[in-house]
Tab-separated table of C-alpha atoms in Angstrom:
chain	number	residue	atom	x	y	z
A	1	UNK	CA	39.299	3.885	-5.711
A	2	UNK	CA	35.753	2.190	-4.917
A	3	UNK	CA	37.628	0.068	-1.923
A	4	UNK	CA	38.890	3.647	-0.244
A	5	UNK	CA	35.578	4.716	-0.680
A	6	UNK	CA	33.495	2.191	0.861
A	7	UNK	CA	36.350	1.399	3.620
A	8	UNK	CA	35.944	5.723	4.610
A	9	UNK	CA	32.151	5.102	4.499
A	10	UNK	CA	32.718	2.045	6.686
A	11	UNK	CA	34.673	3.750	8.974
A	12	UNK	CA	32.584	6.937	9.345
A	13	UNK	CA	29.405	4.909	10.254
A	14	UNK	CA	31.267	2.907	12.486
A	15	UNK	CA	32.357	6.057	14.548
A	16	UNK	CA	29.046	7.456	14.209
A	17	UNK	CA	26.981	4.462	15.427
A	18	UNK	CA	29.638	4.110	18.322
A	19	UNK	CA	29.107	7.805	19.468
A	20	UNK	CA	25.494	7.686	19.334
A	21	UNK	CA	25.558	4.982	22.011
A	22	UNK	CA	26.627	6.626	25.184
A	23	UNK	CA	24.010	7.439	27.853
A	24	UNK	CA	24.816	10.881	29.971
A	25	UNK	CA	22.416	12.095	32.553
A	26	UNK	CA	19.618	10.150	31.440
A	27	UNK	CA	20.058	10.982	27.959
A	28	UNK	CA	21.418	8.946	25.211
A	29	UNK	CA	21.972	11.637	22.251
A	30	UNK	CA	21.946	10.922	18.863
A	31	UNK	CA	24.575	12.972	17.387
A	32	UNK	CA	26.271	11.528	14.370
A	33	UNK	CA	24.108	11.242	11.341
A	34	UNK	CA	24.119	11.226	7.611
A	35	UNK	CA	21.695	13.492	5.384
A	36	UNK	CA	20.749	13.713	1.593
A	37	UNK	CA	18.171	15.282	-0.523
A	38	UNK	CA	15.030	12.952	-1.047
A	39	UNK	CA	15.876	14.199	-5.205
A	40	UNK	CA	18.498	11.800	-4.653
A	41	UNK	CA	17.161	9.194	-2.670
A	42	UNK	CA	14.414	6.961	-4.848
A	43	UNK	CA	13.751	4.742	-1.773
A	44	UNK	CA	11.333	5.360	0.955
A	45	UNK	CA	11.323	5.963	4.498
A	46	UNK	CA	10.299	2.103	5.079
A	47	UNK	CA	13.555	1.542	3.035
A	48	UNK	CA	15.884	3.790	4.642
A	49	UNK	CA	15.382	3.014	7.872
A	50	UNK	CA	16.090	-0.587	7.716
A	51	UNK	CA	19.433	-1.383	8.990
A	52	UNK	CA	20.309	-3.537	5.710
A	53	UNK	CA	19.932	0.386	3.413
A	54	UNK	CA	23.191	1.107	2.878
A	55	UNK	CA	23.485	4.524	1.826
A	56	UNK	CA	25.580	6.053	-1.079
A	57	UNK	CA	27.345	9.221	-1.381
A	58	UNK	CA	25.416	10.944	2.289
A	59	UNK	CA	26.661	13.841	3.738
A	60	UNK	CA	27.882	13.828	7.077
A	61	UNK	CA	25.667	15.932	9.728
A	62	UNK	CA	26.126	16.613	13.321
A	63	UNK	CA	22.701	17.265	15.719
A	64	UNK	CA	22.166	19.776	16.325
A	65	UNK	CA	22.271	21.307	12.943
A	66	UNK	CA	20.088	22.863	9.682
A	67	UNK	CA	20.653	21.472	6.700
A	68	UNK	CA	22.693	24.446	5.119
A	69	UNK	CA	24.816	24.360	8.326
A	70	UNK	CA	25.728	20.269	7.786
A	71	UNK	CA	26.366	21.385	3.788
A	72	UNK	CA	28.919	23.780	4.670
A	73	UNK	CA	30.736	21.285	6.933
A	74	UNK	CA	31.200	19.394	3.790
A	75	UNK	CA	32.610	22.075	2.269
A	76	UNK	CA	29.560	21.914	-0.295
A	77	UNK	CA	28.625	25.805	-0.019
A	78	UNK	CA	31.275	28.324	1.700
A	79	UNK	CA	30.232	29.936	4.873
A	80	UNK	CA	27.886	32.228	4.291
A	81	UNK	CA	29.162	34.615	7.402
A	82	UNK	CA	32.226	35.738	5.611
A	83	UNK	CA	32.561	37.872	2.407
A	84	UNK	CA	29.866	37.524	-0.400
A	85	UNK	CA	29.834	34.197	-0.103
A	86	UNK	CA	25.943	34.134	0.928
A	87	UNK	CA	25.630	35.482	-2.971
A	88	UNK	CA	26.942	32.147	-4.030
A	89	UNK	CA	24.216	30.361	-2.148
A	90	UNK	CA	21.153	29.297	-3.829
A	91	UNK	CA	17.506	30.282	-1.761
A	92	UNK	CA	14.713	28.406	-0.866
A	93	UNK	CA	12.627	31.460	-2.939
A	94	UNK	CA	12.237	30.431	-6.532
A	95	UNK	CA	11.575	34.325	-6.957
A	96	UNK	CA	14.901	35.404	-5.099
A	97	UNK	CA	17.078	32.643	-7.032
A	98	UNK	CA	15.827	34.127	-10.197
A	99	UNK	CA	16.359	37.767	-9.220
A	100	UNK	CA	19.761	37.429	-7.507
A	101	UNK	CA	21.363	34.734	-10.082
A	102	UNK	CA	21.642	31.767	-7.216
A	103	UNK	CA	20.503	28.334	-9.051
A	104	UNK	CA	23.611	28.066	-10.513
A	105	UNK	CA	25.295	27.703	-7.113
A	106	UNK	CA	23.107	24.271	-6.533
A	107	UNK	CA	24.864	21.342	-5.491
A	108	UNK	CA	22.394	18.904	-6.869
A	109	UNK	CA	22.571	18.932	-10.839
A	110	UNK	CA	19.435	19.553	-12.388
A	111	UNK	CA	17.888	21.164	-9.396
A	112	UNK	CA	18.090	24.981	-9.170
A	113	UNK	CA	16.897	25.231	-5.529
A	114	UNK	CA	17.877	22.759	-3.627
A	115	UNK	CA	15.859	23.074	-0.433
A	116	UNK	CA	12.665	23.335	-1.552
A	117	UNK	CA	12.687	19.752	-1.461
A	118	UNK	CA	13.073	17.593	2.028
A	119	UNK	CA	16.350	16.190	3.153
A	120	UNK	CA	16.665	12.663	4.826
A	121	UNK	CA	18.152	12.545	8.189
A	122	UNK	CA	19.217	9.073	9.154
A	123	UNK	CA	21.411	7.533	11.971
A	124	UNK	CA	21.878	3.986	13.789
A	125	UNK	CA	21.741	3.555	17.955
A	126	UNK	CA	22.163	0.272	19.786
A	127	UNK	CA	20.287	-0.060	23.728
A	128	UNK	CA	22.894	0.507	26.016
A	129	UNK	CA	23.240	-2.647	28.334
A	130	UNK	CA	21.635	-1.251	31.231
A	131	UNK	CA	18.709	-0.212	29.941
A	132	UNK	CA	17.554	-3.345	28.462
A	133	UNK	CA	13.836	-4.044	29.441
A	134	UNK	CA	13.004	-0.699	30.053
A	135	UNK	CA	10.323	1.469	27.792
A	136	UNK	CA	12.182	3.291	24.693
A	137	UNK	CA	11.404	7.361	24.126
A	138	UNK	CA	12.579	8.890	20.842
A	139	UNK	CA	12.570	12.623	21.936
A	140	UNK	CA	12.964	15.946	19.179
A	141	UNK	CA	13.227	19.032	21.227
A	142	UNK	CA	13.247	20.738	17.857
A	143	UNK	CA	12.625	20.705	13.894
A	144	UNK	CA	11.964	22.491	11.104
A	145	UNK	CA	9.544	22.819	9.584
A	146	UNK	CA	7.588	19.316	9.333
A	147	UNK	CA	8.941	15.659	9.670
A	148	UNK	CA	8.202	11.971	9.076
A	149	UNK	CA	9.611	9.648	11.191
A	150	UNK	CA	10.024	6.143	10.535
A	151	UNK	CA	11.898	3.476	13.048
A	152	UNK	CA	13.198	0.309	11.927
A	153	UNK	CA	11.292	0.136	8.868
A	154	UNK	CA	7.773	1.361	10.542
A	155	UNK	CA	6.327	4.651	10.111
A	156	UNK	CA	6.055	6.218	13.510
A	157	UNK	CA	4.832	9.934	13.008
A	158	UNK	CA	4.322	11.770	9.478
A	159	UNK	CA	4.395	15.629	8.645
A	160	UNK	CA	1.220	16.673	10.076
A	161	UNK	CA	1.418	15.109	13.918
A	162	UNK	CA	5.732	16.224	13.708
A	163	UNK	CA	5.059	19.821	12.622
A	164	UNK	CA	6.182	23.795	14.031
A	165	UNK	CA	9.918	24.913	14.803
A	166	UNK	CA	8.858	25.207	18.648
A	167	UNK	CA	7.487	22.054	19.559
A	168	UNK	CA	9.270	19.158	21.013
A	169	UNK	CA	7.486	15.503	20.374
A	170	UNK	CA	8.838	12.470	22.340
A	171	UNK	CA	7.496	8.741	20.933
A	172	UNK	CA	7.441	5.345	22.451
A	173	UNK	CA	9.711	3.422	20.589
A	174	UNK	CA	9.668	0.281	21.865
A	175	UNK	CA	7.699	-1.943	20.357
A	176	UNK	CA	9.867	-0.980	17.187
A	177	UNK	CA	12.963	-1.694	18.869
A	178	UNK	CA	15.943	-4.703	19.321
A	179	UNK	CA	17.629	-4.847	22.391
A	180	UNK	CA	20.547	-6.806	20.702
A	181	UNK	CA	20.876	-5.432	17.515
A	182	UNK	CA	21.725	-2.043	15.670
A	183	UNK	CA	18.342	0.545	15.839
A	184	UNK	CA	17.694	2.704	12.493
A	185	UNK	CA	16.093	6.203	12.732
A	186	UNK	CA	15.054	7.828	8.909
A	187	UNK	CA	12.963	11.551	9.645
A	188	UNK	CA	12.244	13.253	6.515
A	189	UNK	CA	12.629	16.700	7.269
A	190	UNK	CA	10.107	19.250	5.135
A	191	UNK	CA	10.772	22.689	4.146
A	192	UNK	CA	8.327	25.354	6.094
A	193	UNK	CA	4.933	25.411	4.147
A	194	UNK	CA	5.928	29.729	3.225
A	195	UNK	CA	9.221	30.059	1.986
A	196	UNK	CA	9.200	34.080	1.997
A	197	UNK	CA	10.035	36.305	-0.646
A	198	UNK	CA	12.600	38.851	0.884
A	199	UNK	CA	12.178	42.283	-1.446
A	200	UNK	CA	14.909	43.213	-2.407
A	201	UNK	CA	16.703	40.580	0.127
A	202	UNK	CA	19.963	41.889	-0.063
A	203	UNK	CA	21.518	45.022	1.465
A	204	UNK	CA	24.583	46.499	-0.284
A	205	UNK	CA	24.565	49.773	1.267
A	206	UNK	CA	25.580	50.698	4.882
A	207	UNK	CA	22.110	52.406	6.049
A	208	UNK	CA	20.471	52.153	2.804
A	209	UNK	CA	17.238	50.492	1.995
A	210	UNK	CA	16.129	47.049	4.755
A	211	UNK	CA	16.383	43.734	3.322
A	212	UNK	CA	12.877	43.720	3.463
A	213	UNK	CA	10.760	40.486	4.476
A	214	UNK	CA	9.464	37.733	3.280
A	215	UNK	CA	6.049	37.982	5.021
A	216	UNK	CA	4.820	34.907	3.409
A	217	UNK	CA	6.569	33.143	6.282
A	218	UNK	CA	4.654	34.861	8.901
A	219	UNK	CA	2.021	31.938	7.924
A	220	UNK	CA	4.062	29.419	9.511
A	221	UNK	CA	4.919	28.273	12.863
A	222	UNK	CA	8.851	29.384	12.917
A	223	UNK	CA	11.253	32.315	12.569
A	224	UNK	CA	9.945	34.985	11.006
A	225	UNK	CA	13.312	37.077	10.053
A	226	UNK	CA	14.310	33.522	8.204
A	227	UNK	CA	12.501	35.360	5.474
A	228	UNK	CA	14.954	38.516	5.702
A	229	UNK	CA	14.925	41.291	8.229
A	230	UNK	CA	16.145	44.740	8.242
A	231	UNK	CA	19.076	43.462	10.885
A	232	UNK	CA	19.343	39.878	9.286
A	233	UNK	CA	20.436	38.454	6.037
A	234	UNK	CA	18.260	35.904	4.770
A	235	UNK	CA	18.913	32.482	5.789
A	236	UNK	CA	18.858	30.578	2.514
A	237	UNK	CA	17.062	27.414	3.346
A	238	UNK	CA	15.319	28.791	6.010
A	239	UNK	CA	16.680	26.885	8.843
A	240	UNK	CA	15.550	23.212	7.415
A	241	UNK	CA	16.774	20.587	9.555
A	242	UNK	CA	17.013	18.942	13.233
A	243	UNK	CA	18.516	22.556	15.082
A	244	UNK	CA	17.816	21.197	18.612
A	245	UNK	CA	18.921	17.566	20.472
A	246	UNK	CA	17.273	14.269	19.708
A	247	UNK	CA	18.108	11.569	22.107
A	248	UNK	CA	16.884	8.578	23.678
A	249	UNK	CA	15.486	8.455	27.420
A	250	UNK	CA	14.148	5.200	29.010
A	251	UNK	CA	12.128	4.882	32.060
A	252	UNK	CA	9.938	1.953	33.236
A	253	UNK	CA	6.145	1.119	32.194
A	254	UNK	CA	5.118	4.337	34.479
A	255	UNK	CA	6.645	7.206	34.806
A	256	UNK	CA	5.376	10.700	36.493
A	257	UNK	CA	6.706	13.830	34.592
A	258	UNK	CA	5.619	17.627	34.023
A	259	UNK	CA	4.235	18.390	37.740
A	260	UNK	CA	1.984	21.326	37.716
A	261	UNK	CA	0.867	22.253	41.166
A	262	UNK	CA	-1.750	25.402	41.855
A	263	UNK	CA	-2.345	26.951	45.383
A	264	UNK	CA	-5.879	28.302	46.221
A	265	UNK	CA	-5.956	30.715	48.950
A	266	UNK	CA	-9.497	31.944	50.679
A	267	UNK	CA	-7.923	35.490	51.026
A	268	UNK	CA	-7.897	37.399	53.114
A	269	UNK	CA	-7.684	34.358	55.530
A	270	UNK	CA	-4.338	33.155	54.805
A	271	UNK	CA	-4.276	30.196	57.487
A	272	UNK	CA	-5.303	27.274	54.840
A	273	UNK	CA	-4.536	26.397	51.027
A	274	UNK	CA	-6.222	23.963	48.687
A	275	UNK	CA	-3.727	22.483	46.333
A	276	UNK	CA	-3.964	20.901	42.966
A	277	UNK	CA	-1.833	18.250	41.184
A	278	UNK	CA	-1.742	18.186	37.640
A	279	UNK	CA	1.175	15.626	35.921
A	280	UNK	CA	0.822	13.659	32.879
């Protein structure tokens, strides 16, 4: 039985690694990851981001995804969009868990709130032969809410530097990657700083009392309705995760991007214009 389990893990890893190595439209999408709660992983990022580390019983996660989205696909929790399944999933708010009795549904033994603690996301990739010798950039189009980032045993960014749901992050990892060996990325995703406590947090009567908002979440730069709204159910994990694409791009040593052009006219004269150009 153990041999069968190891073979399945090996096959999943091989398929995931292959899927991460295709380059399309200048982007190498990193879609196939593994995910696990930090409550089940004692190792730190400098260990998890080494190719010698072998994850045991981690969940598969196809990015983009939230933590809960990945767990639903793994059949850990029922789909919250149907029936009363939403009331069979723990909430990120301890108070709401107590009021609705949701802690008993936690998939982690001894951890009544599985969305309170960070989650690790881990993947591997190789540098395409045609891109070797160029600069390597690791791009995140959207995380929620904070992250520690590690590549091949080295920390690239911490949760203070990498924070906010609506920011994009781009890191030069050229000096950290190997051109002829698999490379590892490990991302530790943190919950929003203020999960909010929606009151009452549910709506059973049509046109009845609203779900209420968990107003504390308004302090964070994130989606406000995740902690409840009159027209929206509470999002149990507050959408913590890698909710937009993660990908690699390659450039030469110098690249000009994000041009910003401003035209000034000395009105009412329109025969001449001054133009200023800014780039990164």
